[in-house]
Tab-separated table of C-alpha atoms in Angstrom:
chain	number	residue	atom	x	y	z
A	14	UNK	CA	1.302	-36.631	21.132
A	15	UNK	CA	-1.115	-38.044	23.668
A	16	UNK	CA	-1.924	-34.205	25.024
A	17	UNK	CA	-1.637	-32.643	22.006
A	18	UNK	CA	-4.244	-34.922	20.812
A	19	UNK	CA	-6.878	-34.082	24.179
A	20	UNK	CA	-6.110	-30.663	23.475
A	21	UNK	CA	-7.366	-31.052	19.478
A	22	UNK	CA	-10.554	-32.689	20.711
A	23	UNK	CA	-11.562	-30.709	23.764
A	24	UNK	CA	-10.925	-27.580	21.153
A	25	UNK	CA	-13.141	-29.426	18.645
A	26	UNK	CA	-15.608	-30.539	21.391
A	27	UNK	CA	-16.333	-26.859	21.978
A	28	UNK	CA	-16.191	-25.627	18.730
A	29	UNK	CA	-13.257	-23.081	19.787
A	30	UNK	CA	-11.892	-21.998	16.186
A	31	UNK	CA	-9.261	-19.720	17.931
A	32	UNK	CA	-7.895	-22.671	19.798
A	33	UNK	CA	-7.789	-25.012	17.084
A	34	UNK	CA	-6.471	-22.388	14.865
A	35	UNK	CA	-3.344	-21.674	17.761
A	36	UNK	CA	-3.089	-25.600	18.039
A	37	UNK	CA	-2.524	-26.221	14.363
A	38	UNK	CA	-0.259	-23.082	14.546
A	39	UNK	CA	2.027	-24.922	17.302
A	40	UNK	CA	1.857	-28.537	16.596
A	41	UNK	CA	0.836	-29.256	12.978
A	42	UNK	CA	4.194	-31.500	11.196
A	43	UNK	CA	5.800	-31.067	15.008
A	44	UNK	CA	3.894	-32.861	17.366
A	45	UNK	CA	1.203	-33.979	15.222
A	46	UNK	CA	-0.006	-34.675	11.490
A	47	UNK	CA	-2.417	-33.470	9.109
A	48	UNK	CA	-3.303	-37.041	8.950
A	49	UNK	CA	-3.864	-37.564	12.514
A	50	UNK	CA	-5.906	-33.909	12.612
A	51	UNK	CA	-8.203	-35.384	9.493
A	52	UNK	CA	-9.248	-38.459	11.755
A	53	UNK	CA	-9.991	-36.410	14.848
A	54	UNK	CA	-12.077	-33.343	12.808
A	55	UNK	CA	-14.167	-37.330	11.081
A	56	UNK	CA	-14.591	-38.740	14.627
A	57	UNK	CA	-15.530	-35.759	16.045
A	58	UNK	CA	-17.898	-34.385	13.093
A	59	UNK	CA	-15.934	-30.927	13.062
A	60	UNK	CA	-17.437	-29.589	9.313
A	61	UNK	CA	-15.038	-26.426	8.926
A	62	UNK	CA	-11.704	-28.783	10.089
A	63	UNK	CA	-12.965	-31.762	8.091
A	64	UNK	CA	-13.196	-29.028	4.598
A	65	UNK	CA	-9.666	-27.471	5.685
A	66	UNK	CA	-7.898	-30.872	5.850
A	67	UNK	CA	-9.427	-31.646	2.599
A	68	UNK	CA	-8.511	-28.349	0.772
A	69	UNK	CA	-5.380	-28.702	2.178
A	70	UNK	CA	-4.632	-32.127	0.895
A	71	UNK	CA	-5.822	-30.769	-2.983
A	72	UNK	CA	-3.543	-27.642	-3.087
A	73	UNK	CA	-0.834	-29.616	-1.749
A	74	UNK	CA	-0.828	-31.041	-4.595
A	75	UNK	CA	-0.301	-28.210	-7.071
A	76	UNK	CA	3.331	-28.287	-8.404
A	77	UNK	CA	5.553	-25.596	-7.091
A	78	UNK	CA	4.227	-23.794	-4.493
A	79	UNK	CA	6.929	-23.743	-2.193
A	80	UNK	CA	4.231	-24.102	0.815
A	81	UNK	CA	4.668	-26.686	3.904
A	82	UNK	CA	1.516	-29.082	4.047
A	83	UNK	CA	0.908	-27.333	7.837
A	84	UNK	CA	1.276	-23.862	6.656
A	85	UNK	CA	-1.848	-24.792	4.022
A	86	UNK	CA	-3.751	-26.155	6.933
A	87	UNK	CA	-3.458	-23.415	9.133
A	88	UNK	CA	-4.308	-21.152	6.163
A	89	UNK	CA	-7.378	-23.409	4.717
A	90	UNK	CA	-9.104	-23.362	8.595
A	91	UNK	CA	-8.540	-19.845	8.543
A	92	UNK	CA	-10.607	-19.391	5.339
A	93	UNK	CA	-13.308	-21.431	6.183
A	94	UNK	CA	-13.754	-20.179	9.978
A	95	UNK	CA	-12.693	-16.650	10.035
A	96	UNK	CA	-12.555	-14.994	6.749
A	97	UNK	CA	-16.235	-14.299	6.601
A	98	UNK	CA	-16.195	-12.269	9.789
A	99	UNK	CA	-13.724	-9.639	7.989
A	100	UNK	CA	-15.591	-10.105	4.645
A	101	UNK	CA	-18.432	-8.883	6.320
A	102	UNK	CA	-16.110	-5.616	7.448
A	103	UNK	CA	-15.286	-5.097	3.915
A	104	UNK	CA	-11.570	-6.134	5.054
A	105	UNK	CA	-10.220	-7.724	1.997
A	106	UNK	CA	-6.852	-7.654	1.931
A	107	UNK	CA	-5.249	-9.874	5.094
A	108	UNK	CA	-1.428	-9.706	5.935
A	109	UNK	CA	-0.056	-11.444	8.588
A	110	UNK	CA	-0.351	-8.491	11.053
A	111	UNK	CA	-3.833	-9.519	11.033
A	112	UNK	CA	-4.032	-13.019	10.729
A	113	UNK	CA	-0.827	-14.385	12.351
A	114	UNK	CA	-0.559	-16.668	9.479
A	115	UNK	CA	2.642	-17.074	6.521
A	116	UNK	CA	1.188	-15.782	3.514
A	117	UNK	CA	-0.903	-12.979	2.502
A	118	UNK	CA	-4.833	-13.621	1.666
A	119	UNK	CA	-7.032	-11.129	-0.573
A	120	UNK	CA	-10.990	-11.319	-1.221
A	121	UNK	CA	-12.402	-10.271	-3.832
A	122	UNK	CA	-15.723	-8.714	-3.234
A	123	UNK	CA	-16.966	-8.668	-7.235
A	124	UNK	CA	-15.985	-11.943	-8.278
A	125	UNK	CA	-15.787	-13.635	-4.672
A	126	UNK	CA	-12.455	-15.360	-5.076
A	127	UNK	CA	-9.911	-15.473	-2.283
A	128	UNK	CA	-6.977	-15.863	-3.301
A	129	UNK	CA	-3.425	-17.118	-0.816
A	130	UNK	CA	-0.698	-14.712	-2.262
A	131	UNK	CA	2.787	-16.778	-2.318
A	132	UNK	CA	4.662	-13.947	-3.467
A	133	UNK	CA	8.395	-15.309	-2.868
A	134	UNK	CA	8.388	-16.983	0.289
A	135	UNK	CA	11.247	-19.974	1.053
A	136	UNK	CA	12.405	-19.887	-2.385
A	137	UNK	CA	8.911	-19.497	-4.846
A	138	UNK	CA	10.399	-17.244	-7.775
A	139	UNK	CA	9.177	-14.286	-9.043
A	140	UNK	CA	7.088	-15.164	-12.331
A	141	UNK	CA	8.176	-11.468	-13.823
A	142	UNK	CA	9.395	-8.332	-12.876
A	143	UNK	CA	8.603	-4.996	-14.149
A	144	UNK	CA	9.450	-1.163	-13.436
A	145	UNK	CA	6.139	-0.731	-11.344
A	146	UNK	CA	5.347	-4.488	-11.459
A	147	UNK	CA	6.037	-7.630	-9.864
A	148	UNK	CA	4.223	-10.986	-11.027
A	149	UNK	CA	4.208	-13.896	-8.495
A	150	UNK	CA	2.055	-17.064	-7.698
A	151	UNK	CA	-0.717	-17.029	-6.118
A	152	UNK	CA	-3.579	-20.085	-4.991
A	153	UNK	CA	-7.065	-19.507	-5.832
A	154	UNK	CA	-8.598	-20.951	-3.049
A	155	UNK	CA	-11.287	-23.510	-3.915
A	156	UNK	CA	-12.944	-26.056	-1.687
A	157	UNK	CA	-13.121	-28.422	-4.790
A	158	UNK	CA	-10.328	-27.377	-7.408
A	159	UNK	CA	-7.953	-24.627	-6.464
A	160	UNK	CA	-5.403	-23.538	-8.764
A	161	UNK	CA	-2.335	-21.859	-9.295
A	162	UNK	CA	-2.629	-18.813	-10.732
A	163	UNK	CA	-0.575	-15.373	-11.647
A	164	UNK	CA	-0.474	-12.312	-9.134
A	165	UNK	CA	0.525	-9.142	-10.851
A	166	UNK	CA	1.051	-6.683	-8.203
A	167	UNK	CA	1.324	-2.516	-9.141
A	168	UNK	CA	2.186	0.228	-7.105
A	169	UNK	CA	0.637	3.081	-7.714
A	170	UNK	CA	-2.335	3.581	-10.145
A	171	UNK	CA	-2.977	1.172	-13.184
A	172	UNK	CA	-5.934	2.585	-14.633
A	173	UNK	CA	-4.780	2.266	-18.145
A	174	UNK	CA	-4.006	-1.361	-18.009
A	175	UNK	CA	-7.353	-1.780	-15.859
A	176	UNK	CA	-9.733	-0.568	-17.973
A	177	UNK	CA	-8.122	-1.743	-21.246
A	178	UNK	CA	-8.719	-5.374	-19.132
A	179	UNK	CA	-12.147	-4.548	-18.594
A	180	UNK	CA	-12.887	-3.520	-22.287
A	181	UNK	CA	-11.430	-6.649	-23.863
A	182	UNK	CA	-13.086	-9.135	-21.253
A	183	UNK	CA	-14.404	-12.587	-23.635
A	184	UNK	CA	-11.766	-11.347	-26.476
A	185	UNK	CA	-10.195	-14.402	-27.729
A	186	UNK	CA	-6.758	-13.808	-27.757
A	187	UNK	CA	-6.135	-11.450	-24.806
A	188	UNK	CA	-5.123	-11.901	-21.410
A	189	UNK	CA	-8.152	-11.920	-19.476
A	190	UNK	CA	-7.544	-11.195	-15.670
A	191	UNK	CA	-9.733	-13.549	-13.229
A	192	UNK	CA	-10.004	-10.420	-10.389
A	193	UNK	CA	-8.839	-6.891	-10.098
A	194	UNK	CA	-8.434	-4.961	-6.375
A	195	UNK	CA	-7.118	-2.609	-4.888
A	196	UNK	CA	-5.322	-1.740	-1.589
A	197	UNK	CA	-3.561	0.593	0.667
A	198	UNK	CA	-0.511	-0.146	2.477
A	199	UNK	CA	-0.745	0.092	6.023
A	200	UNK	CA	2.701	1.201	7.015
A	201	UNK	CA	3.389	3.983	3.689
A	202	UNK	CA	-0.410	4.688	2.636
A	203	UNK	CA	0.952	3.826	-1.131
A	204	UNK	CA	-2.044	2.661	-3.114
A	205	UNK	CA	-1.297	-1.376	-4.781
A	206	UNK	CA	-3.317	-2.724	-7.603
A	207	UNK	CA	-3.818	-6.736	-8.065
A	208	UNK	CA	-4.172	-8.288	-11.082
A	209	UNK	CA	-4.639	-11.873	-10.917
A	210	UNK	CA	-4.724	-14.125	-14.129
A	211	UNK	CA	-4.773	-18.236	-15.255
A	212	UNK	CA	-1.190	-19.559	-15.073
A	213	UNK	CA	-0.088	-20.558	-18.443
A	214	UNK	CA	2.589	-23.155	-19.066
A	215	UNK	CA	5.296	-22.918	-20.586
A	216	UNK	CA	4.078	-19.281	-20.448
A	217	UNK	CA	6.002	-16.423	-22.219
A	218	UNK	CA	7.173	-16.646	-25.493
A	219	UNK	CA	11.169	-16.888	-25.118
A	220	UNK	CA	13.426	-18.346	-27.484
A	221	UNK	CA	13.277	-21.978	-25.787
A	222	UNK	CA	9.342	-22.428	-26.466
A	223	UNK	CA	9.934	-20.813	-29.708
A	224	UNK	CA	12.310	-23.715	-30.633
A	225	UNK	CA	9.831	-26.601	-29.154
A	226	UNK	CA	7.280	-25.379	-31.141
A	227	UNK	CA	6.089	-27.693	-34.933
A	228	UNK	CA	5.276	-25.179	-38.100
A	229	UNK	CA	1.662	-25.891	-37.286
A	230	UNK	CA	1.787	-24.907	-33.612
A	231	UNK	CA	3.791	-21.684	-34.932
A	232	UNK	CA	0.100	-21.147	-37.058
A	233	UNK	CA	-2.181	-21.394	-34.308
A	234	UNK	CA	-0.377	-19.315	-31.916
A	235	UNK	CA	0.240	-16.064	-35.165
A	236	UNK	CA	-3.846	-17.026	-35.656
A	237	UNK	CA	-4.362	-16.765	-31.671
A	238	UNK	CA	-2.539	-13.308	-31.522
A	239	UNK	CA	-3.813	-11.281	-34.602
A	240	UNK	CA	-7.235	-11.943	-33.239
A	241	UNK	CA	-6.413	-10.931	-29.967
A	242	UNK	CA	-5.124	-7.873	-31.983
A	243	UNK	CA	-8.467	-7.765	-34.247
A	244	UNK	CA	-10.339	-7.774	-31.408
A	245	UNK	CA	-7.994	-4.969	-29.520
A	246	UNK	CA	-8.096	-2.893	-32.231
A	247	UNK	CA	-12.017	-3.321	-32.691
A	248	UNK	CA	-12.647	-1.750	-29.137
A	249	UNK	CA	-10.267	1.015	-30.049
A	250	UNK	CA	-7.515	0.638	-28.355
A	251	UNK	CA	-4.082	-0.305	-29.099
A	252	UNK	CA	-1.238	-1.865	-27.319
A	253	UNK	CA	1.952	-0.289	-27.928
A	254	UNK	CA	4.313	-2.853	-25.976
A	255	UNK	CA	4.186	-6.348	-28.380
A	256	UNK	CA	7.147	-8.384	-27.938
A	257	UNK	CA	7.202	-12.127	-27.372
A	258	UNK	CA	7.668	-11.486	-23.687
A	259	UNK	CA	4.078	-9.856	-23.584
A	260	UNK	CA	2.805	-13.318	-25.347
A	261	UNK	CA	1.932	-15.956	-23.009
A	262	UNK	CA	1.309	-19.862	-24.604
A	263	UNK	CA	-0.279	-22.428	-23.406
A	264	UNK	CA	0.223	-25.690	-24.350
A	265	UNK	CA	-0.718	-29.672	-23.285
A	266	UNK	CA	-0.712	-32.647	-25.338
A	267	UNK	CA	-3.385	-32.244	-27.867
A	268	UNK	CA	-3.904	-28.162	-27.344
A	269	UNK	CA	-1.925	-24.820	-27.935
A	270	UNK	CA	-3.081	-21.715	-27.743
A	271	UNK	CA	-1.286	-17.921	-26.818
A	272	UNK	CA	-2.901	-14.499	-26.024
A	273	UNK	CA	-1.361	-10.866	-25.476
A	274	UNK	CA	-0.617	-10.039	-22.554
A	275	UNK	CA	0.599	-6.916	-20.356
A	276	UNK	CA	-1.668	-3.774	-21.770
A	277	UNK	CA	0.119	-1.751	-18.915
A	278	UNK	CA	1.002	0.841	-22.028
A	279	UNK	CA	-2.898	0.391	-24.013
A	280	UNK	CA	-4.819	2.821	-24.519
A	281	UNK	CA	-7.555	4.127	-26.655
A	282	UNK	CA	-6.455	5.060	-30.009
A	283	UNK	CA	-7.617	8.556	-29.635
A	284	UNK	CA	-5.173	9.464	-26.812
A	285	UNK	CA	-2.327	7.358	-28.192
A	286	UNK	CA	-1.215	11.034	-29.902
A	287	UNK	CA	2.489	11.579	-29.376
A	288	UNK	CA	3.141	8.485	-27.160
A	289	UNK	CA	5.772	6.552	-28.033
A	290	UNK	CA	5.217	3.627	-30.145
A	291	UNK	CA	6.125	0.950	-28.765
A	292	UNK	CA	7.529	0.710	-24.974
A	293	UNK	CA	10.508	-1.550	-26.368
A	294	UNK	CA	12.067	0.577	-29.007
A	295	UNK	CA	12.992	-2.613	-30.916
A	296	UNK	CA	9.832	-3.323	-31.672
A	297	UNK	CA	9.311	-0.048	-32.765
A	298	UNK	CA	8.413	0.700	-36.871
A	299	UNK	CA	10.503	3.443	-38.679
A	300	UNK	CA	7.353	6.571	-38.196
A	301	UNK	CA	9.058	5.894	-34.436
A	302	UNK	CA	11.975	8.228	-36.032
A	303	UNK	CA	9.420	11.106	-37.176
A	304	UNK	CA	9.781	14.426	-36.032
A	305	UNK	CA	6.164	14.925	-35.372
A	306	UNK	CA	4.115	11.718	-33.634
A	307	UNK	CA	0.665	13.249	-33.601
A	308	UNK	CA	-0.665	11.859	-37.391
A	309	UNK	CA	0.659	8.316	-36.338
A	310	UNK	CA	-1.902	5.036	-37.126
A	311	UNK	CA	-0.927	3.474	-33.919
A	312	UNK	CA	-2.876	0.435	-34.887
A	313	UNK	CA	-0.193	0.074	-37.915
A	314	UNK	CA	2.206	0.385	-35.577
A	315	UNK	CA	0.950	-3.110	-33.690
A	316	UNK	CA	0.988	-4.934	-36.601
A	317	UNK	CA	4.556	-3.946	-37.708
A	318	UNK	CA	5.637	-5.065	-33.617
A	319	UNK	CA	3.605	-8.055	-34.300
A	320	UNK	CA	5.250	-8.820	-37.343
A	321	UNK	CA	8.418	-8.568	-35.684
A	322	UNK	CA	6.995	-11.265	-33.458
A	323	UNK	CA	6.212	-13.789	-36.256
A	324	UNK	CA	9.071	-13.224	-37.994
A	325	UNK	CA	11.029	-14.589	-34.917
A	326	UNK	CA	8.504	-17.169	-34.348
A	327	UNK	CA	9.137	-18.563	-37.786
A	328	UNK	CA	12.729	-18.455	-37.988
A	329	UNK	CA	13.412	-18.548	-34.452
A	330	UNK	CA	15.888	-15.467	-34.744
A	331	UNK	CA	15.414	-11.783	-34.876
A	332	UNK	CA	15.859	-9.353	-37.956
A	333	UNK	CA	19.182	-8.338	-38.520
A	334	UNK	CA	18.235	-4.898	-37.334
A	335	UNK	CA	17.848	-5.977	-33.620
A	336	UNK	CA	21.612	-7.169	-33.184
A	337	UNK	CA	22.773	-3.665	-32.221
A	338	UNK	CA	21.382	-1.437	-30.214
A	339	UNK	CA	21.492	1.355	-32.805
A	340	UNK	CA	17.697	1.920	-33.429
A	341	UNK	CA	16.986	1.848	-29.393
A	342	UNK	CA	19.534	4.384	-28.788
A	343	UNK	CA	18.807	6.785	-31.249
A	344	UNK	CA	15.428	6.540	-30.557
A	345	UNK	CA	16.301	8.044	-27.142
A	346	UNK	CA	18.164	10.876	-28.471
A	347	UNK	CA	17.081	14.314	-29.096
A	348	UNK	CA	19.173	14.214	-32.234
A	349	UNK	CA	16.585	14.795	-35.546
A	350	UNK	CA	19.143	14.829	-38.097
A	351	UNK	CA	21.013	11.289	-36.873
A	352	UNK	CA	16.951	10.264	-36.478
A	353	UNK	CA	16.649	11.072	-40.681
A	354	UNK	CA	20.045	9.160	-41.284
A	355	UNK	CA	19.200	5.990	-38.595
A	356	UNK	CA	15.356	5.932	-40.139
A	357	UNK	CA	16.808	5.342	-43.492
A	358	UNK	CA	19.193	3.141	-42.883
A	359	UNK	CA	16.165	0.923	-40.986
A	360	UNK	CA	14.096	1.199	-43.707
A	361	UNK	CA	16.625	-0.268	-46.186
A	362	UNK	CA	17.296	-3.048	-43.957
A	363	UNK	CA	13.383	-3.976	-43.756
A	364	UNK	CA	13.602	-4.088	-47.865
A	365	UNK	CA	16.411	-6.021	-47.700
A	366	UNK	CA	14.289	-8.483	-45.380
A	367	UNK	CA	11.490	-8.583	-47.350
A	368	UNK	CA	13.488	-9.125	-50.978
A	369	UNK	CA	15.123	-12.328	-48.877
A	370	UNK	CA	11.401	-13.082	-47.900
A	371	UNK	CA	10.284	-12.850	-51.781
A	372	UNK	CA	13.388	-15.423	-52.489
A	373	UNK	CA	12.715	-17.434	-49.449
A	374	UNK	CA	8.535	-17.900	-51.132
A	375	UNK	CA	9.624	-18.010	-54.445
A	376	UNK	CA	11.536	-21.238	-53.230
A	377	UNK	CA	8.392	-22.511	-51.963
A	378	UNK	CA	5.609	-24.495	-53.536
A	379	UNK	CA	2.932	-21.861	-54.845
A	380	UNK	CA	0.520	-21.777	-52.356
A	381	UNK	CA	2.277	-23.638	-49.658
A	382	UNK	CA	1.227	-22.658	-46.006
A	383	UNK	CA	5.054	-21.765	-45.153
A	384	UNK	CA	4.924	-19.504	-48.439
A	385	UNK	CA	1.766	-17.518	-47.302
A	386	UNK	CA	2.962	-17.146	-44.070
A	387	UNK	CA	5.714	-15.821	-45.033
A	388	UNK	CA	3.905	-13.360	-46.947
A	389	UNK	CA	1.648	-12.778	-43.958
A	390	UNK	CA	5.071	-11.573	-42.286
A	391	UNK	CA	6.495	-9.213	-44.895
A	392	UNK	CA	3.041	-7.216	-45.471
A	393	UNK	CA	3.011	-7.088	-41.456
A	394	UNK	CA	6.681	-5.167	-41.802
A	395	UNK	CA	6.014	-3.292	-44.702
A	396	UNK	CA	8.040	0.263	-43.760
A	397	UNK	CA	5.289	2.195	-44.694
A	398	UNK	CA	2.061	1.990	-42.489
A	399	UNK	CA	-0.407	3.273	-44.851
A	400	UNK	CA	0.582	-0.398	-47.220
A	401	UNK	CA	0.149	-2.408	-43.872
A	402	UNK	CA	-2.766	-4.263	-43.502
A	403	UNK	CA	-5.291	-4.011	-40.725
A	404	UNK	CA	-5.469	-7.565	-37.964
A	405	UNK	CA	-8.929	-7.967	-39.818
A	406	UNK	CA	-7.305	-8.552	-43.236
A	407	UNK	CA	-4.497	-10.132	-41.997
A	408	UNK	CA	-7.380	-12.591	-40.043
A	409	UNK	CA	-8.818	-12.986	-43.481
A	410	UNK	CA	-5.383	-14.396	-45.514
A	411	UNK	CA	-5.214	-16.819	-42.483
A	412	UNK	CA	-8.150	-18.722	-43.497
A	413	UNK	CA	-6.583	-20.721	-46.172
A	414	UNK	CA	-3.947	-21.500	-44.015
């Protein structure tokens, strides 16, 4: 302890960052404490050990990020010492090859946020998981309030999902990402996109939240998401992927509020032509079955995926429809006459729905916000687009809600 503790201050002394750094590296929660460091870096009027200690101590105290207390030292007195000097060689993206430390940093030149990438070191889960996709936690490093936040990582080019971002940035109701960057792998030369966004809690809309949730909190998050979709739609793109697992929610004591998330499959309206209609084929409405997808209002399509989503969020069950995998299969197939049959069939099934809808209002008091909800929710699945209303109009029935 006693040399360990000479060693500190003749490193400090001589303002010998590389030393200090190897010396935290060796003997920081072994041979010596954060504590003991903090009094040292006071006594000795070391600035840049002093701000480390102190950052260290504040994102210690996030919840869950599966980080030792000497392993956020290490990486706080690299950020404040050495971090600049690659900045400054446009050398953004650090892994440990380069630094020596645990955990992966990235800079972010535009917004100037550095962010310490957890991704799923000694047990930190992955937050999601996708085809191209993986979503884990990240700190954004702040000298005053750091936070835990969401690292989407993508391999390969997400231009799509990138520039829808960028064209709904301020849209109330839509994911908006904090930084977007890019990188190239050292060791393959495969290009990796990162999208990092504000961790929300509870976060995706599963059946769990769905059940937590009062009647009114069920209104705010529908009002949150059509004018996420308004404003979506506004800028001319569409999503083509709504499901509740693409709806994020956060929620505290006296707050809720949700947005749309994941526009890995938006795109502008224009070149939507002959896509598929929604990514998950259950949330897919019956023009999915036409023969011909090029005369398709993909913006109807949202609402009737949307729909699906407040219908679920309301009764906290799907339609009847999604408890085989019938529609999802044939969707797949290259089969147009089972298509014909299979399209019918759904459409029948969303009458059925909305005739138990009409019961379900007329049981209701005239007027009554569970009664126009409900008829929110069966003009959103209405099987033909052209008698679907637009996000705007649906916006509009919400304000006597």
């Amino acid at each position: 302890m006693v040399k360990v503790k000479s060693e500190f201050k003749a490193a400090i002394k001589n303002a010998d960052y590389d030393q200090i750094q190897t010396l935290i590296h060796k003997n920081c929660g072994k041979k010596i404490t954060v504590s003991k460091i903090e009094k040292l870096a006071q006594t000795l009027k070391c600035e840049p050990l002093e701000q480390a200690v102190a950052s260290c101590k504040k994102m210690q105290a996030l919840k869950d990020t599966k980080v030792e207390e000497n392993e956020l030292l290490e990486i706080a007195f690299f950020i404040e010492t050495k971090l600049k000097s690659h900045i400054d060689k446009k050398d953004y993206y650090l892994k440990s090859d380069k630094t020596g430390l645990s955990r992966t940093i990235e800079y972010d030149p535009k917004t100037k946020l550095t962010f310490i990438h957890l991704k799923c070191h000694n047990g930190a889960e992955k937050l999601g998981k996708g085809y191209f996709k993986t979503v884990t936690k990240s700190i954004q490093y702040d000298r005053n309030k750091p936070e835990l936040v969401a690292h989407a990582e993508q391999k390969g080019s997400a231009d799509q999902e990138v520039q829808a971002l960028k064209k709904t940035k301020d849209i109330k109701g839509v994911i908006q990402a904090k930084s977007i960057t890019s990188h190239k792998e050292k060791a393959t030369g495969d290009k990796k996109v990162s999208m990092v966004f504000k961790m929300y809690n509870p976060g995706a809309l599963n059946a769990a939240v769905i059940k937590k949730l009062s009647f009114n909190e069920k209104l705010k998050i529908a009002h949150d998401l059509l004018t996420g979709m308004k404003g979506l739609h506004e800028k001319g793109l569409v999503h083509r992927d709504l499901k509740p697992g693409n709806v994020f929610v956060d929620k505290d004591k006296n707050h809720i509020k949700a947005v749309v998330s994941d526009l890995g499959h938006g795109c502008k309206h224009k070149e939507a032509k002959g896509k598929i209609l929604n990514a998950t084929k259950r949330y897919s409405p019956p023009q999915a079955f036409n023969a011909n997808l090029d005369k398709i209002d993909y913006k109807k399509s949202d609402i009737f995926s949307l729909g699906i989503v407040f219908f679920e969020i309301l009764f906290e069950k799907q339609p009847e429809w999604m408890k085989n995998n019938l529609l999802q299969d044939t969707l797949k197939e290259n089969d147009p006459a089972k298509k014909k049959v299979v399209k019918k069939q759904f459409i029948e099934q969303i009458q059925l729905l909305q005739g138990d809808l009409k019961k379900k209002i007329a049981e209701k008091d005239a007027g009554s916000k569970k009664a126009l909800f409900m008829e929110i929710i069966s003009d959103m699945l209405e099987a033909s687009a052209s008698k679907r209303l637009s996000a705007d109009n649906l916006l509009q029935k919400f304000t006597v809600l």
